[in-house]
PDB file of C-alpha atoms in Angstrom:
ATOM      1  CA  MET C 183      81.075 147.776  41.403  1.00  0.00           C
ATOM      2  CA  PRO C 184      81.679 144.518  39.503  1.00  0.00           C
ATOM      3  CA  VAL C 185      83.984 142.250  41.477  1.00  0.00           C
ATOM      4  CA  ASN C 186      85.514 138.949  40.413  1.00  0.00           C
ATOM      5  CA  LEU C 187      85.185 136.832  43.556  1.00  0.00           C
ATOM      6  CA  ASN C 188      87.404 134.164  42.017  1.00  0.00           C
ATOM      7  CA  GLU C 189      90.384 136.465  42.636  1.00  0.00           C
ATOM      8  CA  PHE C 190      89.632 136.482  46.366  1.00  0.00           C
ATOM      9  CA  GLU C 191      89.324 132.696  46.428  1.00  0.00           C
ATOM     10  CA  ALA C 192      92.649 132.367  44.598  1.00  0.00           C
ATOM     11  CA  ALA C 193      94.340 134.664  47.119  1.00  0.00           C
ATOM     12  CA  LYS C 194      92.909 132.675  50.041  1.00  0.00           C
ATOM     13  CA  LEU C 195      94.177 129.445  48.487  1.00  0.00           C
ATOM     14  CA  LEU C 196      97.682 130.843  47.940  1.00  0.00           C
ATOM     15  CA  ARG C 197      97.848 132.065  51.531  1.00  0.00           C
ATOM     16  CA  SER C 198      96.593 128.753  52.948  1.00  0.00           C
ATOM     17  CA  LYS C 199      99.319 126.923  50.995  1.00  0.00           C
ATOM     18  CA  GLY C 200     101.969 129.277  52.344  1.00  0.00           C
ATOM     19  CA  LEU C 201     102.788 130.615  48.888  1.00  0.00           C
ATOM     20  CA  ILE C 202     102.181 134.241  49.835  1.00  0.00           C
ATOM     21  CA  GLY C 203     102.532 136.084  53.112  1.00  0.00           C
ATOM     22  CA  LYS C 204     104.321 138.873  54.911  1.00  0.00           C
ATOM     23  CA  SER C 205     107.970 139.386  54.113  1.00  0.00           C
ATOM     24  CA  LYS C 206     110.401 138.160  56.727  1.00  0.00           C
ATOM     25  CA  PRO C 207     111.962 140.955  58.799  1.00  0.00           C
ATOM     26  CA  ARG C 208     115.680 141.400  58.180  1.00  0.00           C
ATOM     27  CA  ASP C 209     118.003 141.328  61.161  1.00  0.00           C
ATOM     28  CA  ARG C 210     121.369 141.656  59.389  1.00  0.00           C
ATOM     29  CA  ARG C 211     123.827 143.714  61.403  1.00  0.00           C
ATOM     30  CA  PRO C 212     127.303 144.648  60.213  1.00  0.00           C
ATOM     31  CA  VAL C 213     130.144 143.221  62.274  1.00  0.00           C
ATOM     32  CA  SER C 214     133.040 145.428  63.370  1.00  0.00           C
ATOM     33  CA  ALA C 215     135.372 144.023  60.711  1.00  0.00           C
ATOM     34  CA  GLU C 216     132.901 144.920  57.950  1.00  0.00           C
ATOM     35  CA  ILE C 217     132.517 148.483  59.223  1.00  0.00           C
ATOM     36  CA  GLU C 218     136.297 148.897  59.291  1.00  0.00           C
ATOM     37  CA  GLN C 219     136.592 147.466  55.764  1.00  0.00           C
ATOM     38  CA  LEU C 220     134.051 149.978  54.506  1.00  0.00           C
ATOM     39  CA  ARG C 221     135.707 152.808  56.425  1.00  0.00           C
ATOM     40  CA  ALA C 222     139.068 152.041  54.803  1.00  0.00           C
ATOM     41  CA  TYR C 223     137.415 151.880  51.360  1.00  0.00           C
ATOM     42  CA  PHE C 224     135.701 155.254  51.825  1.00  0.00           C
ATOM     43  CA  GLN C 225     138.906 156.842  53.118  1.00  0.00           C
ATOM     44  CA  ARG C 226     140.823 155.655  50.045  1.00  0.00           C
ATOM     45  CA  SER C 227     138.105 156.983  47.754  1.00  0.00           C
ATOM     46  CA  GLN C 228     138.118 160.341  49.511  1.00  0.00           C
ATOM     47  CA  LYS C 229     141.880 160.726  49.021  1.00  0.00           C
ATOM     48  CA  ILE C 230     141.614 160.026  45.293  1.00  0.00           C
ATOM     49  CA  ARG C 231     138.865 162.608  44.606  1.00  0.00           C
ATOM     50  CA  PRO C 232     138.380 164.678  47.781  1.00  0.00           C
ATOM     51  CA  SER C 233     136.137 167.329  46.223  1.00  0.00           C
ATOM     52  CA  ALA C 234     133.924 165.080  44.106  1.00  0.00           C
ATOM     53  CA  ILE C 235     133.150 162.188  46.420  1.00  0.00           C
ATOM     54  CA  ILE C 236     130.250 162.014  48.859  1.00  0.00           C
ATOM     55  CA  PRO C 237     131.662 161.848  52.432  1.00  0.00           C
ATOM     56  CA  MET C 238     130.439 158.279  52.836  1.00  0.00           C
ATOM     57  CA  GLU C 239     132.451 157.624  55.972  1.00  0.00           C
ATOM     58  CA  ASP C 240     130.621 160.410  57.803  1.00  0.00           C
ATOM     59  CA  ILE C 241     127.286 159.342  56.304  1.00  0.00           C
ATOM     60  CA  MET C 242     127.839 155.746  57.412  1.00  0.00           C
ATOM     61  CA  ASP C 243     128.833 156.868  60.906  1.00  0.00           C
ATOM     62  CA  SER C 244     125.878 159.248  61.010  1.00  0.00           C
ATOM     63  CA  ALA C 245     123.465 156.442  60.136  1.00  0.00           C
ATOM     64  CA  ILE C 246     124.885 154.282  62.922  1.00  0.00           C
ATOM     65  CA  ALA C 247     124.903 157.148  65.431  1.00  0.00           C
ATOM     66  CA  SER C 248     121.480 158.597  64.565  1.00  0.00           C
ATOM     67  CA  SER C 249     119.509 155.574  63.246  1.00  0.00           C
ATOM     68  CA  ARG C 250     118.267 157.659  60.309  1.00  0.00           C
ATOM     69  CA  ARG C 251     117.433 156.102  56.945  1.00  0.00           C
ATOM     70  CA  GLN C 252     119.471 157.201  53.901  1.00  0.00           C
ATOM     71  CA  GLU C 253     116.676 159.394  52.515  1.00  0.00           C
ATOM     72  CA  GLU C 254     116.077 160.951  55.945  1.00  0.00           C
ATOM     73  CA  ILE C 255     119.763 161.831  56.288  1.00  0.00           C
ATOM     74  CA  THR C 256     119.574 163.872  53.082  1.00  0.00           C
ATOM     75  CA  ARG C 257     116.568 165.838  54.402  1.00  0.00           C
ATOM     76  CA  LEU C 258     118.142 167.038  57.665  1.00  0.00           C
ATOM     77  CA  THR C 259     118.646 170.824  57.662  1.00  0.00           C
ATOM     78  CA  TRP C 260     120.664 173.265  59.728  1.00  0.00           C
ATOM     79  CA  ASP C 261     117.513 175.225  60.556  1.00  0.00           C
ATOM     80  CA  ASP C 262     115.892 172.120  62.050  1.00  0.00           C
ATOM     81  CA  LEU C 263     118.879 171.383  64.285  1.00  0.00           C
ATOM     82  CA  ASP C 264     118.758 172.393  67.957  1.00  0.00           C
ATOM     83  CA  GLU C 265     122.302 171.969  69.212  1.00  0.00           C
ATOM     84  CA  GLN C 266     121.483 172.931  72.785  1.00  0.00           C
ATOM     85  CA  ALA C 267     118.603 170.464  73.114  1.00  0.00           C
ATOM     86  CA  MET C 268     120.484 167.815  71.067  1.00  0.00           C
ATOM     87  CA  THR C 269     117.499 167.317  68.759  1.00  0.00           C
ATOM     88  CA  CYS C 270     116.683 167.675  65.076  1.00  0.00           C
ATOM     89  CA  TRP C 271     113.561 167.492  62.941  1.00  0.00           C
ATOM     90  CA  VAL C 272     113.268 164.947  60.162  1.00  0.00           C
ATOM     91  CA  ARG C 273     110.865 166.003  57.429  1.00  0.00           C
ATOM     92  CA  ASP C 274     108.484 163.481  55.871  1.00  0.00           C
ATOM     93  CA  ALA C 275     109.606 160.674  58.152  1.00  0.00           C
ATOM     94  CA  LYS C 276     108.609 157.210  56.982  1.00  0.00           C
ATOM     95  CA  HIS C 277     105.147 156.208  58.148  1.00  0.00           C
ATOM     96  CA  PRO C 278     102.986 153.173  57.222  1.00  0.00           C
ATOM     97  CA  ARG C 279     100.077 155.431  56.154  1.00  0.00           C
ATOM     98  CA  GLU C 280     101.351 159.022  55.825  1.00  0.00           C
ATOM     99  CA  LYS C 281     103.821 159.584  52.975  1.00  0.00           C
ATOM    100  CA  TRP C 282     104.116 163.378  53.255  1.00  0.00           C
ATOM    101  CA  GLY C 283     103.925 165.871  56.104  1.00  0.00           C
ATOM    102  CA  ASN C 284     104.994 163.465  58.827  1.00  0.00           C
ATOM    103  CA  HIS C 285     107.565 165.769  60.442  1.00  0.00           C
ATOM    104  CA  LYS C 286     109.079 164.505  63.680  1.00  0.00           C
ATOM    105  CA  ARG C 287     111.722 165.654  66.121  1.00  0.00           C
ATOM    106  CA  PHE C 288     114.243 163.068  67.280  1.00  0.00           C
ATOM    107  CA  GLN C 289     116.953 162.905  69.903  1.00  0.00           C
ATOM    108  CA  LEU C 290     120.593 162.974  68.818  1.00  0.00           C
ATOM    109  CA  THR C 291     123.419 161.059  70.456  1.00  0.00           C
ATOM    110  CA  ARG C 292     126.592 162.994  71.207  1.00  0.00           C
ATOM    111  CA  GLU C 293     128.355 161.105  68.437  1.00  0.00           C
ATOM    112  CA  ALA C 294     125.648 162.015  65.919  1.00  0.00           C
ATOM    113  CA  MET C 295     125.854 165.667  66.940  1.00  0.00           C
ATOM    114  CA  ALA C 296     129.649 165.686  66.564  1.00  0.00           C
ATOM    115  CA  ILE C 297     129.362 164.269  63.022  1.00  0.00           C
ATOM    116  CA  ILE C 298     126.799 166.920  62.084  1.00  0.00           C
ATOM    117  CA  GLN C 299     128.848 169.772  63.550  1.00  0.00           C
ATOM    118  CA  ARG C 300     131.898 168.933  61.444  1.00  0.00           C
ATOM    119  CA  GLN C 301     129.985 169.113  58.160  1.00  0.00           C
ATOM    120  CA  PRO C 302     130.823 172.183  56.052  1.00  0.00           C
ATOM    121  CA  LYS C 303     128.071 174.756  55.567  1.00  0.00           C
ATOM    122  CA  ALA C 304     127.610 175.652  51.918  1.00  0.00           C
ATOM    123  CA  GLN C 305     126.071 178.915  50.740  1.00  0.00           C
ATOM    124  CA  LYS C 306     122.442 178.669  49.578  1.00  0.00           C
ATOM    125  CA  GLU C 307     122.263 175.098  50.889  1.00  0.00           C
ATOM    126  CA  SER C 308     120.123 174.386  53.940  1.00  0.00           C
ATOM    127  CA  ARG C 309     120.757 170.653  54.102  1.00  0.00           C
ATOM    128  CA  ILE C 310     123.398 169.192  56.393  1.00  0.00           C
ATOM    129  CA  PHE C 311     124.146 166.368  53.945  1.00  0.00           C
ATOM    130  CA  PRO C 312     123.328 167.885  50.520  1.00  0.00           C
ATOM    131  CA  TYR C 313     123.240 164.669  48.524  1.00  0.00           C
ATOM    132  CA  THR C 314     120.575 162.327  47.157  1.00  0.00           C
ATOM    133  CA  GLY C 315     119.513 159.036  48.639  1.00  0.00           C
ATOM    134  CA  LYS C 316     120.041 157.411  45.245  1.00  0.00           C
ATOM    135  CA  SER C 317     123.678 158.573  45.104  1.00  0.00           C
ATOM    136  CA  ILE C 318     124.323 157.341  48.639  1.00  0.00           C
ATOM    137  CA  GLY C 319     122.753 153.997  47.771  1.00  0.00           C
ATOM    138  CA  SER C 320     124.911 153.644  44.665  1.00  0.00           C
ATOM    139  CA  ARG C 321     128.092 154.426  46.586  1.00  0.00           C
ATOM    140  CA  TRP C 322     127.096 152.000  49.319  1.00  0.00           C
ATOM    141  CA  ARG C 323     126.483 149.136  46.894  1.00  0.00           C
ATOM    142  CA  ALA C 324     129.782 149.822  45.126  1.00  0.00           C
ATOM    143  CA  ALA C 325     131.620 149.782  48.456  1.00  0.00           C
ATOM    144  CA  THR C 326     130.101 146.543  49.739  1.00  0.00           C
ATOM    145  CA  ALA C 327     130.795 144.874  46.390  1.00  0.00           C
ATOM    146  CA  ALA C 328     134.410 146.081  46.359  1.00  0.00           C
ATOM    147  CA  CYS C 329     134.910 144.839  49.928  1.00  0.00           C
ATOM    148  CA  GLY C 330     133.263 141.498  49.224  1.00  0.00           C
ATOM    149  CA  ILE C 331     130.575 142.103  51.865  1.00  0.00           C
ATOM    150  CA  GLU C 332     127.386 140.228  51.063  1.00  0.00           C
ATOM    151  CA  ASP C 333     123.768 140.990  51.958  1.00  0.00           C
ATOM    152  CA  LEU C 334     124.467 144.222  53.838  1.00  0.00           C
ATOM    153  CA  ARG C 335     122.082 146.996  52.862  1.00  0.00           C
ATOM    154  CA  PHE C 336     122.383 150.588  54.017  1.00  0.00           C
ATOM    155  CA  HIS C 337     119.249 150.008  56.106  1.00  0.00           C
ATOM    156  CA  GLY C 338     121.295 147.519  58.130  1.00  0.00           C
ATOM    157  CA  LEU C 339     123.028 150.530  59.692  1.00  0.00           C
ATOM    158  CA  ARG C 340     119.697 151.645  61.162  1.00  0.00           C
ATOM    159  CA  HIS C 341     119.296 148.189  62.623  1.00  0.00           C
ATOM    160  CA  GLU C 342     122.811 148.420  64.054  1.00  0.00           C
ATOM    161  CA  ALA C 343     122.093 151.848  65.544  1.00  0.00           C
ATOM    162  CA  THR C 344     118.901 150.669  67.212  1.00  0.00           C
ATOM    163  CA  SER C 345     120.529 147.558  68.626  1.00  0.00           C
ATOM    164  CA  ARG C 346     123.430 149.616  70.005  1.00  0.00           C
ATOM    165  CA  LEU C 347     121.006 151.839  71.903  1.00  0.00           C
ATOM    166  CA  PHE C 348     119.520 148.783  73.584  1.00  0.00           C
ATOM    167  CA  GLU C 349     123.011 147.453  74.308  1.00  0.00           C
ATOM    168  CA  ALA C 350     123.836 150.788  75.948  1.00  0.00           C
ATOM    169  CA  GLY C 351     121.014 150.147  78.434  1.00  0.00           C
ATOM    170  CA  TYR C 352     118.219 152.334  77.050  1.00  0.00           C
ATOM    171  CA  GLU C 353     114.608 151.231  77.496  1.00  0.00           C
ATOM    172  CA  ILE C 354     112.163 150.931  74.589  1.00  0.00           C
ATOM    173  CA  VAL C 355     110.482 154.276  75.333  1.00  0.00           C
ATOM    174  CA  GLU C 356     113.908 155.979  75.315  1.00  0.00           C
ATOM    175  CA  VAL C 357     115.114 154.245  72.141  1.00  0.00           C
ATOM    176  CA  GLN C 358     111.946 155.372  70.379  1.00  0.00           C
ATOM    177  CA  GLN C 359     112.941 159.021  70.931  1.00  0.00           C
ATOM    178  CA  PHE C 360     116.064 158.382  68.851  1.00  0.00           C
ATOM    179  CA  THR C 361     114.714 156.021  66.189  1.00  0.00           C
ATOM    180  CA  LEU C 362     111.099 157.288  65.833  1.00  0.00           C
ATOM    181  CA  HIS C 363     109.728 153.781  65.331  1.00  0.00           C
ATOM    182  CA  GLU C 364     105.950 153.972  65.229  1.00  0.00           C
ATOM    183  CA  SER C 365     105.332 150.661  66.973  1.00  0.00           C
ATOM    184  CA  TRP C 366     106.863 149.184  70.095  1.00  0.00           C
ATOM    185  CA  ASP C 367     106.156 145.736  68.652  1.00  0.00           C
ATOM    186  CA  VAL C 368     108.363 146.567  65.677  1.00  0.00           C
ATOM    187  CA  LEU C 369     111.033 147.935  67.990  1.00  0.00           C
ATOM    188  CA  LYS C 370     111.111 144.757  70.092  1.00  0.00           C
ATOM    189  CA  ARG C 371     112.674 142.782  67.261  1.00  0.00           C
ATOM    190  CA  TYR C 372     115.785 144.929  67.528  1.00  0.00           C
ATOM    191  CA  THR C 373     116.495 143.754  71.048  1.00  0.00           C
ATOM    192  CA  HIS C 374     118.492 140.639  70.092  1.00  0.00           C
ATOM    193  CA  LEU C 375     121.589 141.941  71.817  1.00  0.00           C
ATOM    194  CA  ARG C 376     125.144 140.797  71.653  1.00  0.00           C
ATOM    195  CA  PRO C 377     125.774 139.916  75.334  1.00  0.00           C
ATOM    196  CA  GLU C 378     129.451 140.808  75.089  1.00  0.00           C
ATOM    197  CA  ASN C 379     128.505 144.405  74.167  1.00  0.00           C
ATOM    198  CA  SER C 380     125.914 145.006  76.871  1.00  0.00           C
ATOM    199  CA  VAL C 381     126.769 147.633  79.493  1.00  0.00           C
ATOM    200  CA  LEU C 382     124.453 145.913  81.955  1.00  0.00           C
ATOM    201  CA  LYS C 383     126.366 142.621  82.311  1.00  0.00           C
TER     202      LYS C 383
END
């Protein structure tokens, strides 16, 4: 195949000059005051249009309690839930190489299970949270903007969930059963704990 080697040389030059490289990992965690601001916002929204609004308070709490991404939350089904074992399957879990068919079972915290159990079951709907990731993302961005909270993405809730598990005293191998991180090296960056929250002090 014809290859323009100049492109490779250009890429090497850009990397050597520090102009391109891996993206920096985000470590933004919401503080308690921000979570309470968002909770109050979602509660007000729910009172205004109770039947038309996505239950964002429960979805936010579920993300923090289960460490699931917003798209994964919308794929959880009642059939995949094992209440006795406190586990659930997530279909097509995110993977660096496998986009589809990466189904994995994860451990649920008691809080995550309680949030799931209080969700209404709709006829002809197998999903626990029958919404779209795009709709959740839109509601999240509207809420953070309305509350004046900067640089807090929905994915930050997964980071918060993972960090809380470490703060509760779980080891990496145990945390992985909840979060389903593929790499322990990736998981290690979540261990910057808040000493005041650690149960081991």
